[in-house]
Amino acid sequence: MTTDDAVISWSCDGALARIGIHRPDKRNALATRHWAAIEAALDAIAASEAQVVVLAGVPGAFSAGADIDELGQLLAAPDAFATNNAQVQRTQLKLQRLPQTTLAVIDGACVGGGLGLALACDLRLASRRSRFAITPAKLGLVYSADDSRRLVNTVGMARAREMLLTGRLLDADTALDWGLVNQLADVDGLDALEQAQLQLLLATSGQARRAIKTVLGHLGGDAGISAAQADAAFNDAFSSRDFSEGAAAFLEKRAPRFN
């Protein structure tokens, strides 16, 4: 299925869902309508049987952030700017809270709102030609509290301060060293790295991964997830079908066959 004139596309194939950004002439810069299309895709995927979601852009760019042409229009329309900000934050929060495990596959520019999108994913893979930055300070703007929290949770307070206060552009090796991405590959090895990561994820319990996201969301400061919900996620796992299968597989020395 495709939305928004093929700029934002999404599909589900069994346990795997994909969301793609296809705007090479703008290095996958995102306007308000594109954020809305991503939100619509997330709503559909949340209700699907998918277990893992891959988010990627066209080769050479994950997303360069805000659409500069639209930004010029928004500067003259405060109400529209507020609507854009609300849409971006709502989409990123929905991605963060998606029950499925999310994987950003990054090749090239991953800047501003593009990096915000990647930070809302659970895991990030990148090519060695990727570059990362968050630059609101260069525009006289401030990163939102939710965006800043995701960055701090990923790289730590000291490095988050450096990224936000300076707008520094990080190369891929620095991003890996700082924990901004989980793994790197050469451009021609990125697909193989993605497949290896998907194989690892899909060999685990989707039920457990959803519960783990609840616990980590609470620990990460998500106000929408209470301590009681995190405790329930932990306790309920012991009576789940997946635990019964996992325990049986362990005792029988075989690979588990999760539902």
Short mmCIF file of C-alpha atoms in Angstrom, two decimals:
data_model
loop_
_atom_site.label_atom_id
_atom_site.label_comp_id
_atom_site.label_asym_id
_atom_site.label_seq_id
_atom_site.Cartn_x
_atom_site.Cartn_y
_atom_site.Cartn_z
CA MET A 1 0.00 0.00 0.00
CA THR A 2 1.29 3.49 -0.83
CA THR A 3 0.33 6.89 0.57
CA ASP A 4 1.03 10.53 -0.29
CA ASP A 5 1.95 10.20 -3.96
CA ALA A 6 4.63 7.58 -3.23
CA VAL A 7 6.73 9.90 -1.02
CA ILE A 8 5.76 7.83 1.99
CA SER A 9 5.11 4.14 1.32
CA TRP A 10 4.34 1.29 3.66
CA SER A 11 3.71 -2.41 3.35
CA CYS A 12 3.15 -5.47 5.52
CA ASP A 13 4.32 -8.97 4.63
CA GLY A 14 3.61 -11.39 7.44
CA ALA A 15 5.76 -10.56 10.45
CA LEU A 16 7.61 -7.73 8.69
CA ALA A 17 6.36 -4.23 7.90
CA ARG A 18 8.26 -1.51 6.06
CA ILE A 19 7.91 2.26 5.85
CA GLY A 20 9.85 4.03 3.12
CA ILE A 21 10.67 7.67 2.42
CA HIS A 22 11.07 8.37 -1.31
CA ARG A 23 11.99 11.98 -2.04
CA PRO A 24 15.53 11.88 -3.44
CA ASP A 25 15.40 15.36 -4.97
CA LYS A 26 14.95 16.80 -1.43
CA ARG A 27 17.17 14.26 0.35
CA ASN A 28 13.96 12.91 1.91
CA ALA A 29 13.11 16.20 3.65
CA LEU A 30 9.71 15.95 5.30
CA ALA A 31 6.85 18.43 5.05
CA THR A 32 3.79 18.37 7.32
CA ARG A 33 1.85 16.15 4.91
CA HIS A 34 4.64 13.58 4.92
CA TRP A 35 4.65 13.40 8.72
CA ALA A 36 0.88 12.87 8.57
CA ALA A 37 1.37 10.06 6.04
CA ILE A 38 3.90 8.37 8.34
CA GLU A 39 1.42 8.64 11.21
CA ALA A 40 -1.29 7.01 9.09
CA ALA A 41 1.11 4.19 8.19
CA LEU A 42 1.93 3.66 11.87
CA ASP A 43 -1.77 3.43 12.73
CA ALA A 44 -2.29 0.75 10.09
CA ILE A 45 0.80 -1.21 11.09
CA ALA A 46 -0.07 -1.09 14.79
CA ALA A 47 -3.30 -2.95 13.97
CA SER A 48 -1.55 -5.50 11.75
CA GLU A 49 0.11 -8.84 12.53
CA ALA A 50 3.57 -7.40 11.88
CA GLN A 51 6.16 -8.00 14.57
CA VAL A 52 9.04 -5.86 13.30
CA VAL A 53 8.94 -2.56 11.38
CA VAL A 54 11.80 -1.30 9.20
CA LEU A 55 11.98 2.43 8.48
CA ALA A 56 14.30 3.53 5.68
CA GLY A 57 14.85 6.21 3.04
CA VAL A 58 16.08 6.07 -0.52
CA PRO A 59 19.81 5.22 -0.76
CA GLY A 60 21.95 8.22 0.07
CA ALA A 61 19.56 9.87 2.52
CA PHE A 62 17.50 8.75 5.49
CA SER A 63 16.01 12.24 5.95
CA ALA A 64 17.53 15.71 5.85
CA GLY A 65 14.83 16.95 8.24
CA ALA A 66 12.44 19.80 7.58
CA ASP A 67 11.37 20.75 4.07
CA ILE A 68 13.08 24.14 3.56
CA ASP A 69 10.45 25.32 1.06
CA GLU A 70 7.66 24.63 3.53
CA LEU A 71 9.69 26.12 6.37
CA GLY A 72 9.77 29.45 4.55
CA GLN A 73 5.98 29.40 4.36
CA LEU A 74 5.58 28.36 8.00
CA LEU A 75 7.71 31.27 9.21
CA ALA A 76 4.99 33.61 7.99
CA ALA A 77 2.14 31.58 9.50
CA PRO A 78 2.47 30.94 13.26
CA ASP A 79 -0.68 28.81 13.41
CA ALA A 80 0.53 26.58 10.61
CA PHE A 81 3.93 26.32 12.31
CA ALA A 82 2.21 25.17 15.52
CA THR A 83 0.24 22.60 13.53
CA ASN A 84 3.45 21.31 11.95
CA ASN A 85 5.18 21.02 15.34
CA ALA A 86 2.22 19.14 16.80
CA GLN A 87 2.15 16.76 13.82
CA VAL A 88 5.88 16.01 14.03
CA GLN A 89 5.79 15.38 17.77
CA ARG A 90 2.65 13.26 17.56
CA THR A 91 4.15 11.10 14.80
CA GLN A 92 7.42 10.57 16.66
CA LEU A 93 5.66 9.70 19.90
CA LYS A 94 3.43 7.23 18.04
CA LEU A 95 6.53 5.62 16.52
CA GLN A 96 8.18 5.42 19.95
CA ARG A 97 5.08 3.75 21.43
CA LEU A 98 4.43 1.40 18.52
CA PRO A 99 4.00 -2.08 20.03
CA GLN A 100 6.14 -3.68 17.34
CA THR A 101 9.94 -3.56 17.41
CA THR A 102 11.18 -0.76 15.14
CA LEU A 103 14.43 -0.64 13.18
CA ALA A 104 15.76 2.45 11.42
CA VAL A 105 18.06 1.64 8.50
CA ILE A 106 20.08 4.78 7.78
CA ASP A 107 22.10 5.57 4.67
CA GLY A 108 23.34 9.13 4.23
CA ALA A 109 21.92 12.29 5.76
CA CYS A 110 20.08 11.82 9.06
CA VAL A 111 19.60 15.35 10.31
CA GLY A 112 17.11 17.36 12.39
CA GLY A 113 13.65 15.83 12.21
CA GLY A 114 15.15 12.88 10.34
CA LEU A 115 17.33 12.05 13.32
CA GLY A 116 14.34 12.65 15.59
CA LEU A 117 12.49 10.00 13.58
CA ALA A 118 15.39 7.56 13.89
CA LEU A 119 15.68 8.19 17.64
CA ALA A 120 12.03 7.20 18.06
CA CYS A 121 12.93 3.73 16.75
CA ASP A 122 14.16 0.93 19.00
CA LEU A 123 17.31 0.15 17.00
CA ARG A 124 19.39 1.97 14.38
CA LEU A 125 21.65 0.53 11.69
CA ALA A 126 23.69 2.81 9.45
CA SER A 127 26.06 2.88 6.50
CA ARG A 128 29.51 4.35 6.98
CA ARG A 129 28.66 7.30 4.73
CA SER A 130 25.85 8.40 7.06
CA ARG A 131 26.01 11.73 8.87
CA PHE A 132 24.05 12.87 11.91
CA ALA A 133 23.16 16.25 13.41
CA ILE A 134 20.48 18.10 15.34
CA THR A 135 20.61 21.78 14.42
CA PRO A 136 17.76 23.83 15.99
CA ALA A 137 20.27 26.07 17.80
CA LYS A 138 21.56 27.22 14.39
CA LEU A 139 18.05 28.45 13.60
CA GLY A 140 17.38 30.02 16.99
CA LEU A 141 15.05 27.15 17.90
CA VAL A 142 14.84 24.63 20.74
CA TYR A 143 14.50 20.84 20.60
CA SER A 144 11.31 19.62 22.28
CA ALA A 145 11.37 17.91 25.68
CA ASP A 146 10.33 14.54 24.20
CA ASP A 147 12.95 14.80 21.44
CA SER A 148 15.63 15.83 23.94
CA ARG A 149 14.72 12.96 26.27
CA ARG A 150 15.13 10.43 23.46
CA LEU A 151 18.52 11.88 22.63
CA VAL A 152 19.66 11.87 26.28
CA ASN A 153 18.42 8.29 26.70
CA THR A 154 20.47 7.28 23.66
CA VAL A 155 23.80 9.11 24.00
CA GLY A 156 23.78 10.43 27.58
CA MET A 157 23.43 13.97 28.91
CA ALA A 158 26.97 15.21 28.17
CA ARG A 159 26.91 14.17 24.52
CA ALA A 160 23.32 15.34 24.09
CA ARG A 161 24.41 18.77 25.35
CA GLU A 162 27.22 18.85 22.81
CA MET A 163 24.97 17.85 19.92
CA LEU A 164 22.21 20.31 20.82
CA LEU A 165 24.34 23.29 21.82
CA THR A 166 26.77 23.12 18.88
CA GLY A 167 24.72 21.49 16.10
CA ARG A 168 27.83 19.43 15.39
CA LEU A 169 27.73 17.04 12.41
CA LEU A 170 28.79 13.53 13.46
CA ASP A 171 30.31 10.99 11.13
CA ALA A 172 29.19 7.38 11.29
CA ASP A 173 32.10 6.13 13.40
CA THR A 174 31.49 8.81 16.02
CA ALA A 175 27.77 8.01 15.99
CA LEU A 176 28.61 4.36 16.68
CA ASP A 177 31.07 5.27 19.43
CA TRP A 178 28.47 7.52 21.07
CA GLY A 179 25.73 4.88 20.89
CA LEU A 180 23.63 6.89 18.46
CA VAL A 181 23.57 3.86 16.16
CA ASN A 182 23.81 0.21 17.12
CA GLN A 183 25.81 -1.15 14.17
CA LEU A 184 27.57 0.07 11.03
CA ALA A 185 28.22 -1.47 7.62
CA ASP A 186 29.69 -0.36 4.33
CA VAL A 187 27.05 0.82 1.87
CA ASP A 188 27.06 -2.48 -0.02
CA GLY A 189 26.80 -4.42 3.24
CA LEU A 190 23.87 -2.55 4.78
CA ASP A 191 21.21 -4.90 3.36
CA ALA A 192 23.03 -7.94 4.76
CA LEU A 193 23.32 -6.24 8.16
CA GLU A 194 19.61 -5.48 8.11
CA GLN A 195 18.74 -9.09 7.27
CA ALA A 196 20.98 -10.40 10.04
CA GLN A 197 19.32 -8.06 12.56
CA LEU A 198 15.84 -9.08 11.40
CA GLN A 199 16.76 -12.74 11.74
CA LEU A 200 17.85 -12.17 15.34
CA LEU A 201 14.71 -10.21 16.20
CA LEU A 202 12.24 -12.60 14.59
CA ALA A 203 13.81 -15.54 16.43
CA THR A 204 12.68 -14.00 19.73
CA SER A 205 9.22 -13.71 21.23
CA GLY A 206 7.19 -10.84 19.82
CA GLN A 207 5.09 -10.93 22.98
CA ALA A 208 8.22 -10.51 25.10
CA ARG A 209 9.56 -7.72 22.90
CA ARG A 210 6.32 -5.77 23.28
CA ALA A 211 6.47 -6.16 27.06
CA ILE A 212 10.14 -5.16 27.12
CA LYS A 213 9.24 -1.98 25.25
CA THR A 214 6.69 -1.18 27.96
CA VAL A 215 9.28 -1.59 30.71
CA LEU A 216 11.91 0.42 28.85
CA GLY A 217 9.38 3.12 27.96
CA HIS A 218 8.62 3.60 31.65
CA LEU A 219 12.30 3.65 32.59
CA GLY A 220 12.97 6.07 29.73
CA GLY A 221 10.57 8.64 31.14
CA ASP A 222 7.50 8.10 28.94
CA ALA A 223 4.74 9.73 30.97
CA GLY A 224 2.19 7.54 29.22
CA ILE A 225 3.56 4.34 30.79
CA SER A 226 3.12 3.94 34.55
CA ALA A 227 5.14 1.87 36.97
CA ALA A 228 2.09 -0.37 37.36
CA GLN A 229 2.03 -1.02 33.61
CA ALA A 230 5.74 -1.85 33.61
CA ASP A 231 5.28 -4.21 36.57
CA ALA A 232 2.33 -5.89 34.86
CA ALA A 233 4.38 -6.39 31.69
CA PHE A 234 7.01 -8.21 33.76
CA ASN A 235 4.60 -10.31 35.84
CA ASP A 236 2.21 -11.25 33.04
CA ALA A 237 5.02 -12.75 30.97
CA PHE A 238 5.28 -15.69 33.39
CA SER A 239 1.78 -16.84 32.45
CA SER A 240 2.11 -16.21 28.72
CA ARG A 241 2.00 -18.80 25.95
CA ASP A 242 5.37 -17.65 24.70
CA PHE A 243 7.00 -18.33 28.08
CA SER A 244 5.48 -21.82 28.11
CA GLU A 245 6.92 -22.46 24.65
CA GLY A 246 10.26 -20.85 25.47
CA ALA A 247 10.66 -22.87 28.66
CA ALA A 248 9.69 -26.11 26.89
CA ALA A 249 12.16 -25.39 24.09
CA PHE A 250 14.92 -24.69 26.60
CA LEU A 251 14.31 -27.97 28.45
CA GLU A 252 14.05 -29.92 25.20
CA LYS A 253 17.18 -28.24 23.80
CA ARG A 254 15.49 -26.99 20.62
CA ALA A 255 14.69 -23.66 19.03
CA PRO A 256 11.43 -22.15 20.32
CA ARG A 257 8.45 -21.92 17.96
CA PHE A 258 6.74 -18.71 19.08
CA ASN A 259 3.27 -17.87 17.84
#
